[in-house]
Short mmCIF file of N, CA and C and ligand atoms in Angstrom, two decimals:
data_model
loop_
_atom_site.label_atom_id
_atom_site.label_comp_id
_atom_site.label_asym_id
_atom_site.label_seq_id
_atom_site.Cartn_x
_atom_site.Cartn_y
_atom_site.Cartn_z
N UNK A 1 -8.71 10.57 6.08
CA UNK A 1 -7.71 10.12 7.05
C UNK A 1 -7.10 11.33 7.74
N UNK A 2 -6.86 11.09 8.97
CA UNK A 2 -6.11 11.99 9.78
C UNK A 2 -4.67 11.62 10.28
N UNK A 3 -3.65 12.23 10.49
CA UNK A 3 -2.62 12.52 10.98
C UNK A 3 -2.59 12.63 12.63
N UNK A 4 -1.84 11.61 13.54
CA UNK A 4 -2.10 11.66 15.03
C UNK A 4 -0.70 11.98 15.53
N UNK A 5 -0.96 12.46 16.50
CA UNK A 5 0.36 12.94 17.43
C UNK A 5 0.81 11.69 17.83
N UNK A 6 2.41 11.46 17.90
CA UNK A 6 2.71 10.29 18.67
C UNK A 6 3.56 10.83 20.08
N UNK A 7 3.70 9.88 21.00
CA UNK A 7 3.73 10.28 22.24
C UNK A 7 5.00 10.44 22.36
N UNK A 8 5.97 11.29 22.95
CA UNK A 8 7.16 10.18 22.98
C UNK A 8 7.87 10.16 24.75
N UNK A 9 8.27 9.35 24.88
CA UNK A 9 8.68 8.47 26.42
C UNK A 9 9.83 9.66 26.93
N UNK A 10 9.70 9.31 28.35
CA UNK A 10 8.94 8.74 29.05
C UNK A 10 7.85 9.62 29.06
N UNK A 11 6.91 8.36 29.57
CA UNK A 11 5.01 9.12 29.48
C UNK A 11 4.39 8.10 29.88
N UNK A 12 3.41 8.10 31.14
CA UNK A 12 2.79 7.59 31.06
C UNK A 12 1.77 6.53 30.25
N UNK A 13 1.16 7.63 29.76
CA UNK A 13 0.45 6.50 28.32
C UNK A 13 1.21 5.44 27.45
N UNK A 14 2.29 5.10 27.53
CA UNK A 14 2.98 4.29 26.81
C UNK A 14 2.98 3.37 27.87
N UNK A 15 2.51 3.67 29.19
CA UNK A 15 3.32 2.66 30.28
C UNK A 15 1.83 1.70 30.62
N UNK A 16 0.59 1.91 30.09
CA UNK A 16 -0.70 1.28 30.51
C UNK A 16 -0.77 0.08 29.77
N UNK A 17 -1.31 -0.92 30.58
CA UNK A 17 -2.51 -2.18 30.04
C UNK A 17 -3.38 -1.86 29.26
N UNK A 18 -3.34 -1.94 27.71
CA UNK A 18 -4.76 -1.84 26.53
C UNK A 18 -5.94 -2.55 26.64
N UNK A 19 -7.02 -2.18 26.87
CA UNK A 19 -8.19 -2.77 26.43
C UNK A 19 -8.22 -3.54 25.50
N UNK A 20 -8.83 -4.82 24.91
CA UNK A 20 -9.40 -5.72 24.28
C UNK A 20 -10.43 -4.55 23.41
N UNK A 21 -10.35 -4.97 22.14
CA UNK A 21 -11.35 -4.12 21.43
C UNK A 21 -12.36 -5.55 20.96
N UNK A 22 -14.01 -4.78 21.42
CA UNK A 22 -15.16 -5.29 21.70
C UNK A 22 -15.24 -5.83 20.11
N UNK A 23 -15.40 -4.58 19.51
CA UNK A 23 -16.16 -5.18 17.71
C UNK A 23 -14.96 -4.24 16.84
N UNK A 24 -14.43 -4.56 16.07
CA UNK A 24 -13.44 -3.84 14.78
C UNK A 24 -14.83 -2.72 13.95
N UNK A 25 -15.42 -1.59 14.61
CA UNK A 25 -16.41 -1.26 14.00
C UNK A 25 -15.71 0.07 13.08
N UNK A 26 -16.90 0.73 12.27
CA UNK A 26 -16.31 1.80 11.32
C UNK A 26 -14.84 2.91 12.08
N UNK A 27 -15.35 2.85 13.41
CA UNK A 27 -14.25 4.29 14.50
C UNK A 27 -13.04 3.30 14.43
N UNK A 28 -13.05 2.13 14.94
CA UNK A 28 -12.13 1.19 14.91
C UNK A 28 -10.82 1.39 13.20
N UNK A 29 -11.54 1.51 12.22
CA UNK A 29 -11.63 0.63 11.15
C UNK A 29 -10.72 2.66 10.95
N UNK A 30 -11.32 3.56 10.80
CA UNK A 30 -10.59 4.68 10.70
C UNK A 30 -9.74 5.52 11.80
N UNK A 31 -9.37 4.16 12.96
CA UNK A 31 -8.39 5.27 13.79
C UNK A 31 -7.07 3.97 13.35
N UNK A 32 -7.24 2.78 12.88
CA UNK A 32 -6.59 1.95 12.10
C UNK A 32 -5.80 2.24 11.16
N UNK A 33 -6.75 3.01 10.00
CA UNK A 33 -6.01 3.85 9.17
C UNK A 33 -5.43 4.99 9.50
N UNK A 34 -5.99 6.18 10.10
CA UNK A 34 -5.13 7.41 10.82
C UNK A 34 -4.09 6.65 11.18
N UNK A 35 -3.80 5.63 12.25
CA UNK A 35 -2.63 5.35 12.28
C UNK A 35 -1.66 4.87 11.37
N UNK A 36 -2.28 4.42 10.84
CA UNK A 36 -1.05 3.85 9.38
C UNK A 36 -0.62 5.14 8.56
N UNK A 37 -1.28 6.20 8.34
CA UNK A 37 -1.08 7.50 7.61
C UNK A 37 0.05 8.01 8.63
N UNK A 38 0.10 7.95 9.61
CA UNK A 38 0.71 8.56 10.79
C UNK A 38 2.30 7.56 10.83
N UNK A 39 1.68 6.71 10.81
CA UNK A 39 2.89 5.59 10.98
C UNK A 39 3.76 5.72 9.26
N UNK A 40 3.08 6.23 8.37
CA UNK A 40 4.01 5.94 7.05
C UNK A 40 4.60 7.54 7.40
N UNK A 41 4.07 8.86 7.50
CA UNK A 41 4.42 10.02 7.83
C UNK A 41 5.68 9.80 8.54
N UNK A 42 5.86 9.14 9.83
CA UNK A 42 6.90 9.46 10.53
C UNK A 42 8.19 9.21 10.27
N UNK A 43 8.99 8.45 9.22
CA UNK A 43 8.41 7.38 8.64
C UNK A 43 9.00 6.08 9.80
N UNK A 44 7.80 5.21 10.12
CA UNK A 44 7.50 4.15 10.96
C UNK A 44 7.33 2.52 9.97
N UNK A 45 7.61 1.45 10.63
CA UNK A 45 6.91 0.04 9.99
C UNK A 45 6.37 -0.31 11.13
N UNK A 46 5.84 0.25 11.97
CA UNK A 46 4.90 -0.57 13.13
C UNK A 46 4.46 1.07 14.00
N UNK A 47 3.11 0.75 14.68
CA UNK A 47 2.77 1.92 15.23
C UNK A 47 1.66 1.16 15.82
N UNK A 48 1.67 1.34 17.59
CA UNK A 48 0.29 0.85 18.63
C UNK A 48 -0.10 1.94 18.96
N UNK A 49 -1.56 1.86 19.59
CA UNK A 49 -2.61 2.85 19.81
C UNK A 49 -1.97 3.64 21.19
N UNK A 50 -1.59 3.04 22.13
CA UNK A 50 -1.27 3.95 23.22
C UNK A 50 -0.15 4.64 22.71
N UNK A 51 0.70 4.51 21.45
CA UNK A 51 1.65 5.19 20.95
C UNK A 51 1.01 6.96 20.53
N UNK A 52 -0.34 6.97 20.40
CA UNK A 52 -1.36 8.06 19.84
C UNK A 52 -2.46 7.78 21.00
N UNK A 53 -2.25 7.76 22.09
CA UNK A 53 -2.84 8.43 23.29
C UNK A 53 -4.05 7.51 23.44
N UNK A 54 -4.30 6.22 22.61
CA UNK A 54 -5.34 4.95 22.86
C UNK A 54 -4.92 4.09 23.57
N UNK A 55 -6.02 3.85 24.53
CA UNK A 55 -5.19 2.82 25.49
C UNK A 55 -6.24 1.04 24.85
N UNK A 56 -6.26 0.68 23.57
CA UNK A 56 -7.23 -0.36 23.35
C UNK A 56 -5.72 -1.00 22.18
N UNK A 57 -6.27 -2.20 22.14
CA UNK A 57 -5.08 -3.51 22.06
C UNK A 57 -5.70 -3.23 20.12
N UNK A 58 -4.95 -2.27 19.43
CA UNK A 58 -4.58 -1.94 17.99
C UNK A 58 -3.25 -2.03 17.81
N UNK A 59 -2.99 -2.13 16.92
CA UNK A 59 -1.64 -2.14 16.09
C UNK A 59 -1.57 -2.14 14.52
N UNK A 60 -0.78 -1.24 14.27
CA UNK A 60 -0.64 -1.37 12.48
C UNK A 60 0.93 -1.61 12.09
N UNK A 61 0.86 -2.11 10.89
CA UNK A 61 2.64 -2.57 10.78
C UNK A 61 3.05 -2.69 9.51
N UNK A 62 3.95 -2.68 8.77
CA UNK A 62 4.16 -2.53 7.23
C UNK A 62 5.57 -2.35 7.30
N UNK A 63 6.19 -3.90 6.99
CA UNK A 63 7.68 -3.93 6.85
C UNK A 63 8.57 -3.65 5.54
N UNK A 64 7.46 -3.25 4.62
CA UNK A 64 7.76 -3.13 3.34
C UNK A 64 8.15 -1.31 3.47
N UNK A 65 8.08 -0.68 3.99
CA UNK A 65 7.87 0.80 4.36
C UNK A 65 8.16 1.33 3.29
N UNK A 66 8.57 2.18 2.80
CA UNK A 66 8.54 2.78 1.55
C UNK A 66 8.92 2.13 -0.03
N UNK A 67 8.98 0.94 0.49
CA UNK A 67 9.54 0.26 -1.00
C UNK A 67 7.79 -0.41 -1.17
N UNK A 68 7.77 -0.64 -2.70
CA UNK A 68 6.76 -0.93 -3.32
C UNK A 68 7.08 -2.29 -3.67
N UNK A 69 5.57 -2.85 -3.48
CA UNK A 69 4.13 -2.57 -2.87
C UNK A 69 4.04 -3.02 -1.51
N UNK A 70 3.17 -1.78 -1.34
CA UNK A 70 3.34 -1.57 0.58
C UNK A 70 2.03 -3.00 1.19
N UNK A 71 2.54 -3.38 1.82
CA UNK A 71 2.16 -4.18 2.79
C UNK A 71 1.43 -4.38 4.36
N UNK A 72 0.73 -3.49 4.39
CA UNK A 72 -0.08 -3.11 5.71
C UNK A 72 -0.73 -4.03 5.97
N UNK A 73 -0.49 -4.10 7.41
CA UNK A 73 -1.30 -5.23 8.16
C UNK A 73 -2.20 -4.57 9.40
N UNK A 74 -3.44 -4.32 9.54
CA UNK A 74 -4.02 -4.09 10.43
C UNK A 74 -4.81 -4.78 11.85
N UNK A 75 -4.23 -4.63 12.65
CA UNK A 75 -4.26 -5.79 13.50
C UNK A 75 -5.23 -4.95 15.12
N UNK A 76 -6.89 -5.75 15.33
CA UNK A 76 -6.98 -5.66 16.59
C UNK A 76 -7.39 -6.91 17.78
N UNK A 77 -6.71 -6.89 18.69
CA UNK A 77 -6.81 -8.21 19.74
C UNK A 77 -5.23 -8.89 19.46
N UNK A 78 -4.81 -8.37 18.88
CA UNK A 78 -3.69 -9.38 18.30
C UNK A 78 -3.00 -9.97 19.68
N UNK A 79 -2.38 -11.42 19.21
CA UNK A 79 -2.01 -12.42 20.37
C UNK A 79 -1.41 -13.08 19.41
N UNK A 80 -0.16 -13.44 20.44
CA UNK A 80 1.28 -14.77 20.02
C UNK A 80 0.45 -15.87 20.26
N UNK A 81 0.44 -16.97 19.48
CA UNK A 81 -0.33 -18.22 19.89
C UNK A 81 0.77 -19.64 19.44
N UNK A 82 2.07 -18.96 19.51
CA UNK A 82 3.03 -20.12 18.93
C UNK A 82 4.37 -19.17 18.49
N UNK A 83 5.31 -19.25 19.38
CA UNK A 83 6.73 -19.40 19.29
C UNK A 83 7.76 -19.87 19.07
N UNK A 84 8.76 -19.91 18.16
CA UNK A 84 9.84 -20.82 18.12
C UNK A 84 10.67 -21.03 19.01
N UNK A 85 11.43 -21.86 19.41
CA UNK A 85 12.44 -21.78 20.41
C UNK A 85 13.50 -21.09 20.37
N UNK A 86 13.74 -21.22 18.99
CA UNK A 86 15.29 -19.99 18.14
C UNK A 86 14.74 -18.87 18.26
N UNK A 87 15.82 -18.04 18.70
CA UNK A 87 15.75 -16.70 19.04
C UNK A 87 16.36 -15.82 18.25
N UNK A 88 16.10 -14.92 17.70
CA UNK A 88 17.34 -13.73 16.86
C UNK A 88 17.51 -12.39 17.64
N UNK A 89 18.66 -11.96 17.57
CA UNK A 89 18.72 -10.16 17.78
C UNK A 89 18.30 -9.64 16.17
N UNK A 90 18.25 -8.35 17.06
CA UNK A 90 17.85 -7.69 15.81
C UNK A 90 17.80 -5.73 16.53
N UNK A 91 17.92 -5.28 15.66
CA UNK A 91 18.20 -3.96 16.38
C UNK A 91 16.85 -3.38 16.42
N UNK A 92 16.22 -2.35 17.02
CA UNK A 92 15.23 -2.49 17.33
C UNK A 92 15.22 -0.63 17.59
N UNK A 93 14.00 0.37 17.26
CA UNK A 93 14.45 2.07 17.12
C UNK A 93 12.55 1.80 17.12
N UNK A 94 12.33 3.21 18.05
CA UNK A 94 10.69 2.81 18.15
C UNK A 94 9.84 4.28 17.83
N UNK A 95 9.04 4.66 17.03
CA UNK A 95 8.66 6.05 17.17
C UNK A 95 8.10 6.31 18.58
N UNK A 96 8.14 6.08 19.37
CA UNK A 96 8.11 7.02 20.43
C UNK A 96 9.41 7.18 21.20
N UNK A 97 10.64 6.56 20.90
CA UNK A 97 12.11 6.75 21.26
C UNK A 97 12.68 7.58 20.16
N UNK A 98 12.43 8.73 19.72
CA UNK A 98 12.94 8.92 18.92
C UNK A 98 14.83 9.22 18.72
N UNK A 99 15.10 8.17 17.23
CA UNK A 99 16.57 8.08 17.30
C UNK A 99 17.31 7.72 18.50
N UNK A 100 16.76 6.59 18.75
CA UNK A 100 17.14 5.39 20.17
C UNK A 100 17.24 4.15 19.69
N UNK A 101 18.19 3.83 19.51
CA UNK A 101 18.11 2.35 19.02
C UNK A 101 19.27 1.01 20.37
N UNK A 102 18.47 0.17 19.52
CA UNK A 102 19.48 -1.44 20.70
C UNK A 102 18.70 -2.20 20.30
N UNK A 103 19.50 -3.23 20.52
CA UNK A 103 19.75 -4.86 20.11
C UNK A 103 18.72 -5.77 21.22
N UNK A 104 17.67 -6.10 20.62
CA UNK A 104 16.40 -6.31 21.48
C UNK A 104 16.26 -8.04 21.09
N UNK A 105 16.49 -9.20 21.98
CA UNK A 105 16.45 -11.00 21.52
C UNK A 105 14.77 -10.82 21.70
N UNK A 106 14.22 -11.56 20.55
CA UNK A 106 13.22 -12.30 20.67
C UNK A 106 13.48 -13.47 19.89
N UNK A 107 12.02 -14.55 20.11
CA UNK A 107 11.92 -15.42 19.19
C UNK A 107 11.54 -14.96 17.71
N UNK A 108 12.56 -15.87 16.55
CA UNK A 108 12.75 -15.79 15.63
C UNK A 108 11.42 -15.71 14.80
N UNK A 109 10.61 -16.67 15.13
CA UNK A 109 9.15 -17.26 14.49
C UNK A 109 7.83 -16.68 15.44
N UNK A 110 7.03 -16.49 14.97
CA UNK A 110 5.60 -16.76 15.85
C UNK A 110 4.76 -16.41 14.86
N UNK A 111 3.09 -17.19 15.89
CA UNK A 111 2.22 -17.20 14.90
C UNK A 111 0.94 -16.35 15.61
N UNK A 112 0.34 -15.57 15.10
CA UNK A 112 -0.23 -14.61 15.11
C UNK A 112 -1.97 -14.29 14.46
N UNK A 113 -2.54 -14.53 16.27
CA UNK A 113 -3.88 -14.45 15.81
C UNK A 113 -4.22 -13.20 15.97
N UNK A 114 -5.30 -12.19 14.91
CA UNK A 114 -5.92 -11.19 15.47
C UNK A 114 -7.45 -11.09 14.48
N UNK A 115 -7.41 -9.86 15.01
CA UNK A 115 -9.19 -8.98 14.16
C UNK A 115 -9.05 -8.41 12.91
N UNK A 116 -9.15 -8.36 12.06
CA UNK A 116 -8.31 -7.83 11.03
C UNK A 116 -9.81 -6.42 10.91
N UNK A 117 -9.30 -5.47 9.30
CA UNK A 117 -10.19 -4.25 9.56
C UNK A 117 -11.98 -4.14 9.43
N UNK A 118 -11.92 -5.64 8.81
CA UNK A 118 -13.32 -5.71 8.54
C UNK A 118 -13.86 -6.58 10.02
N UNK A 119 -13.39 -6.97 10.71
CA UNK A 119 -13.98 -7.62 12.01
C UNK A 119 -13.90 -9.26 11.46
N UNK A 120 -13.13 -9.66 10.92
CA UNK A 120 -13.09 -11.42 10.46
C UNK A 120 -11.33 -11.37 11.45
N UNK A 121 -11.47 -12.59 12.31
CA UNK A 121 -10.37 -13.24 12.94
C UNK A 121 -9.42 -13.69 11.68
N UNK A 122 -8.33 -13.99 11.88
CA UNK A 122 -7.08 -14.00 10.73
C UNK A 122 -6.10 -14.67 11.82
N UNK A 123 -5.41 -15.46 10.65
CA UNK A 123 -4.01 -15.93 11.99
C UNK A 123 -2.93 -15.87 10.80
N UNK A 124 -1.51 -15.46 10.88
CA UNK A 124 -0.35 -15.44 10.51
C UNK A 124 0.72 -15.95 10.89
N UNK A 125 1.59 -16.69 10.20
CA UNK A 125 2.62 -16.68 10.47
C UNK A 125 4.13 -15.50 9.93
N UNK A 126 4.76 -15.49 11.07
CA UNK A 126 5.27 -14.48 10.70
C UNK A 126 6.91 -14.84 11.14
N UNK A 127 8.10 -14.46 9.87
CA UNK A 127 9.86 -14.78 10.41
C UNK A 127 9.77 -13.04 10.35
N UNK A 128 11.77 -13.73 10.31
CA UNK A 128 12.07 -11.78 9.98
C UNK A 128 11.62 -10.21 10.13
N UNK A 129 11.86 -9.39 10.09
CA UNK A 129 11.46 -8.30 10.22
C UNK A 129 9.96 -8.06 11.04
N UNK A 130 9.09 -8.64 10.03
CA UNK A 130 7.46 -8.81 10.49
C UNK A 130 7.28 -9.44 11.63
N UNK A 131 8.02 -10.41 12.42
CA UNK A 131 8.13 -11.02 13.26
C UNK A 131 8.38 -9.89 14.43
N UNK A 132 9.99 -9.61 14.45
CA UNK A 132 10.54 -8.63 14.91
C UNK A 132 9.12 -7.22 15.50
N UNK A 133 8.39 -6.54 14.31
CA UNK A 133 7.89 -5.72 14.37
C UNK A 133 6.56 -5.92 15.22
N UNK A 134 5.72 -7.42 14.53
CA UNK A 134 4.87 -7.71 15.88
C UNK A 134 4.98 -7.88 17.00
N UNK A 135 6.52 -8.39 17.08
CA UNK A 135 6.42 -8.62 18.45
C UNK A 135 6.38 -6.98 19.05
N UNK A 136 7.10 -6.53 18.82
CA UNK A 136 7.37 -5.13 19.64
C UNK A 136 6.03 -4.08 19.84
N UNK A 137 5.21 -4.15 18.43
CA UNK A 137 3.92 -3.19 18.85
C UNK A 137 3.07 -4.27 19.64
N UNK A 138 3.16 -5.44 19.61
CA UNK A 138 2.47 -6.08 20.87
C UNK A 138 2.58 -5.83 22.24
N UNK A 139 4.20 -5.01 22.20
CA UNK A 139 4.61 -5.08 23.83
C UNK A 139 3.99 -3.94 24.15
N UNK A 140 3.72 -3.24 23.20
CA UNK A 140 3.65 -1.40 23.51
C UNK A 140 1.95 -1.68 24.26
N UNK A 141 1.03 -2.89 23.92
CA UNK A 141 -0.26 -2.97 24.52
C UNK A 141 -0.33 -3.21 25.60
N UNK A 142 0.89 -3.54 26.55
CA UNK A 142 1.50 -3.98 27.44
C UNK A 142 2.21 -3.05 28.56
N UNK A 143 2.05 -2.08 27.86
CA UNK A 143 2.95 -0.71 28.22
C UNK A 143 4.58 -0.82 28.39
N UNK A 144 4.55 -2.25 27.71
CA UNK A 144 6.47 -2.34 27.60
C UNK A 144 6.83 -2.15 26.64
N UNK A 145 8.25 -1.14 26.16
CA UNK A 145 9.05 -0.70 25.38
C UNK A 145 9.92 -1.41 24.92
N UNK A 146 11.15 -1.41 24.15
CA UNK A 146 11.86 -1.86 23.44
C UNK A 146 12.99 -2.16 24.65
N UNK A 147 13.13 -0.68 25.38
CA UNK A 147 14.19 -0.68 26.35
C UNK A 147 13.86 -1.23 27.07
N UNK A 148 12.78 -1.46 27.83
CA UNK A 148 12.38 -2.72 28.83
C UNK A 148 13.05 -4.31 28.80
N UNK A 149 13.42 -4.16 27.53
CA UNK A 149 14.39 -5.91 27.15
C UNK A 149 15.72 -5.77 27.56
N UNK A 150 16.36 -4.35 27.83
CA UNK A 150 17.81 -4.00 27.64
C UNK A 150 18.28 -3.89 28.58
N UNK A 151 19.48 -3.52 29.08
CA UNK A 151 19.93 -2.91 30.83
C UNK A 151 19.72 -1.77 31.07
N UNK A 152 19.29 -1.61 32.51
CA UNK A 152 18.86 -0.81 33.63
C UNK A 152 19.70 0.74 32.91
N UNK A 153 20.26 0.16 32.49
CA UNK A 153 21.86 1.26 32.71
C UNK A 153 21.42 1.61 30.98
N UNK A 154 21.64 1.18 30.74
CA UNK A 154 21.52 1.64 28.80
C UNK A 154 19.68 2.00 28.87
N UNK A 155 18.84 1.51 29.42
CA UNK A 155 17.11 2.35 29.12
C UNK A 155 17.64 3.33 30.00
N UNK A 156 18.49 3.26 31.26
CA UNK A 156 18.16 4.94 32.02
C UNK A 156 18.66 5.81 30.73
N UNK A 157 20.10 5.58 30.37
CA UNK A 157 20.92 6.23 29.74
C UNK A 157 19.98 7.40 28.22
N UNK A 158 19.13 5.96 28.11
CA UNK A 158 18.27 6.68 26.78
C UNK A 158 16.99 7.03 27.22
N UNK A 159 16.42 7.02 28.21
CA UNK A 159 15.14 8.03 28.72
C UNK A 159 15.92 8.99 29.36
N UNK A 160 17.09 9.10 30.56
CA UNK A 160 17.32 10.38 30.68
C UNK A 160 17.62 11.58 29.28
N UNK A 161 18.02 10.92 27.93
CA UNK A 161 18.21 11.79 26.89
C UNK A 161 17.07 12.49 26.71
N UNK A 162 16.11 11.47 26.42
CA UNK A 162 14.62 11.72 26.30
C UNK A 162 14.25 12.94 27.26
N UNK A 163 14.13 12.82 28.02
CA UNK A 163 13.64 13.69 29.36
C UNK A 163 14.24 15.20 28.98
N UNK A 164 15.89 15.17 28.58
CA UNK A 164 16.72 16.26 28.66
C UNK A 164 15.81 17.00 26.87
N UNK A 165 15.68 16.07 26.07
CA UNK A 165 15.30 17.13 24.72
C UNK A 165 13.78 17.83 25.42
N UNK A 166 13.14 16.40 26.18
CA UNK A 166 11.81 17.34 25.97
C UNK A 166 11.66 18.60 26.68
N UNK A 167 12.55 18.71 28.00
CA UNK A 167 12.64 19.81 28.51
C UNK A 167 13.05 21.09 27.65
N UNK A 168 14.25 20.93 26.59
CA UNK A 168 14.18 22.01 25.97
C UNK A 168 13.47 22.09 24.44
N UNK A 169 12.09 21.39 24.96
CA UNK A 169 11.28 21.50 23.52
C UNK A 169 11.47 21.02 22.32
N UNK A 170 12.73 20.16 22.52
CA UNK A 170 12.73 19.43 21.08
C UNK A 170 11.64 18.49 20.74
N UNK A 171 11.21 18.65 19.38
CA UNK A 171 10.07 17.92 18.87
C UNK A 171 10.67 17.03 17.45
N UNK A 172 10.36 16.18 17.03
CA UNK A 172 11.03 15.31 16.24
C UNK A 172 9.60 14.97 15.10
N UNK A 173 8.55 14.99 15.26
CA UNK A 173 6.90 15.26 14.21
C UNK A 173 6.37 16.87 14.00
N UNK A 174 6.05 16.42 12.93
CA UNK A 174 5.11 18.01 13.09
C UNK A 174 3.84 18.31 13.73
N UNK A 175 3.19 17.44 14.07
CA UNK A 175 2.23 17.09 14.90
C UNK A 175 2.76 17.01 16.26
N UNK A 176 3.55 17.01 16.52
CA UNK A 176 3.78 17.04 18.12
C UNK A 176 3.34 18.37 18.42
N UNK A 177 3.26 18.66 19.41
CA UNK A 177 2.58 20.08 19.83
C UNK A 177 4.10 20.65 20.72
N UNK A 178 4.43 21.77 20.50
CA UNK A 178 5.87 22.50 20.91
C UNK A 178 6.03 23.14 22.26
NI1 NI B 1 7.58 1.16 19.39
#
C-alpha cells in the first residue's frame, strides 16, 4: 500500500465530473486501498479519488475511524437510489478543507448502490454518520464540496483562508509537497 497526497481547495481537481469506473480491476482494487491507508493517516472517515488527483467515481469511508473494529467500505460507481424525506444537520470538516468546518442539511436516510472491491454490485442502507459521510464523498465525484451547501459569504470566507495558508506554504500532511 501506498500513501497519496491529498489536494487541498481551492483546486481545480476537486472541482471536475468523475468518470464511471469500467471494471473494479486489481489498479482499481489497490488505489482503493492506498486511499483508505491515506484516508486513516490523515486521520479521515471518508476520502474520494479526485481528493488524490483521480478524476473516476471511487470513494472509501469508515465511520468507525479509529475505534475498533474498523469498518471500511469500499465503494466504485456508487449512486443514491432512495432518500428519506427527513433531513438532519450535521457538521460536516473535509480533508481537503483542512480545519474548516459547517453545518451541512442532508437527508437523514439513503440507500446506496455501488461496485464493491472485488467487482460484485452491493446495495446499502445507510442512517447517521455513514449516511452523512456518503453523501459528501459522493458530492466530491461531482466536484461539489461541503461549502457548496453553505453561504456565498461563509465558503468565500473559508476558501479565501485556504488561498491565504497556501500562499505562505502551509501544509497540513506530510505528503503534501511544500
Ligand atoms: Ni470531503
Amino acid at each position: 500500500m501506498a500513501k497519496l497526497n491529498i489536494i487541498i481547495a481551492p483546486d481545480m481537481r476537486l472541482k471536475r465530473k468523475c468518470l464511471p469506473v469500467d471494471t473494479v480491476d486489481a489498479a482499481t482494487a489497490k488505489l482503493m486501498s492506498d486511499m483508505l491507508e491515506t484516508m486513516y493517516d490523515a486521520p479521515g472517515i471518508g476520502l474520494a479519488a479526485p481528493q488524490v488527483g483521480v478524476a473516476k467515481r471511487i470513494i472509501v469511508v469508515d465511520p468507525a475511524m479509529e475505534k475498533a473494529p474498523l469498518a471500511p467500505i469500499k465503494m466504485a460507481n456508487p449512486e443514491i437510489i432512495w432518500t428519506s424525506d427527513e433531513k438532519k444537520t450535521h457538521e460536516e470538516g473535509c480533508l481537503s478543507l483542512p480545519q474548516e468546518y459547517d453545518i451541512v442539511e442532508r437527508p437523514d436516510k439513503i440507500r446506496v448502490r455501488y461496485v464493491d472491491e472485488k467487482n460484485k454490485t452491493q446495495e446499502i442502507e445507510a442512517d447517521g454518520l455513514l449516511s452523512v459521510v456518503i453523501q459528501h464523498e459522493i458530492d466530491h465525484l461531482e466536484g461539489t464540496l461541503f461549502v457548496d451547501h453553505i453561504s456565498s459569504l461563509k465558503r468565500g470566507m473559508i476558501l479565501r483562508r485556504l488561498t491565504k495558508q497556501k500562499k505562505q506554504g502551509r501544509t497540513y500532511y506530510d505528503t503534501e509537497p511544500a
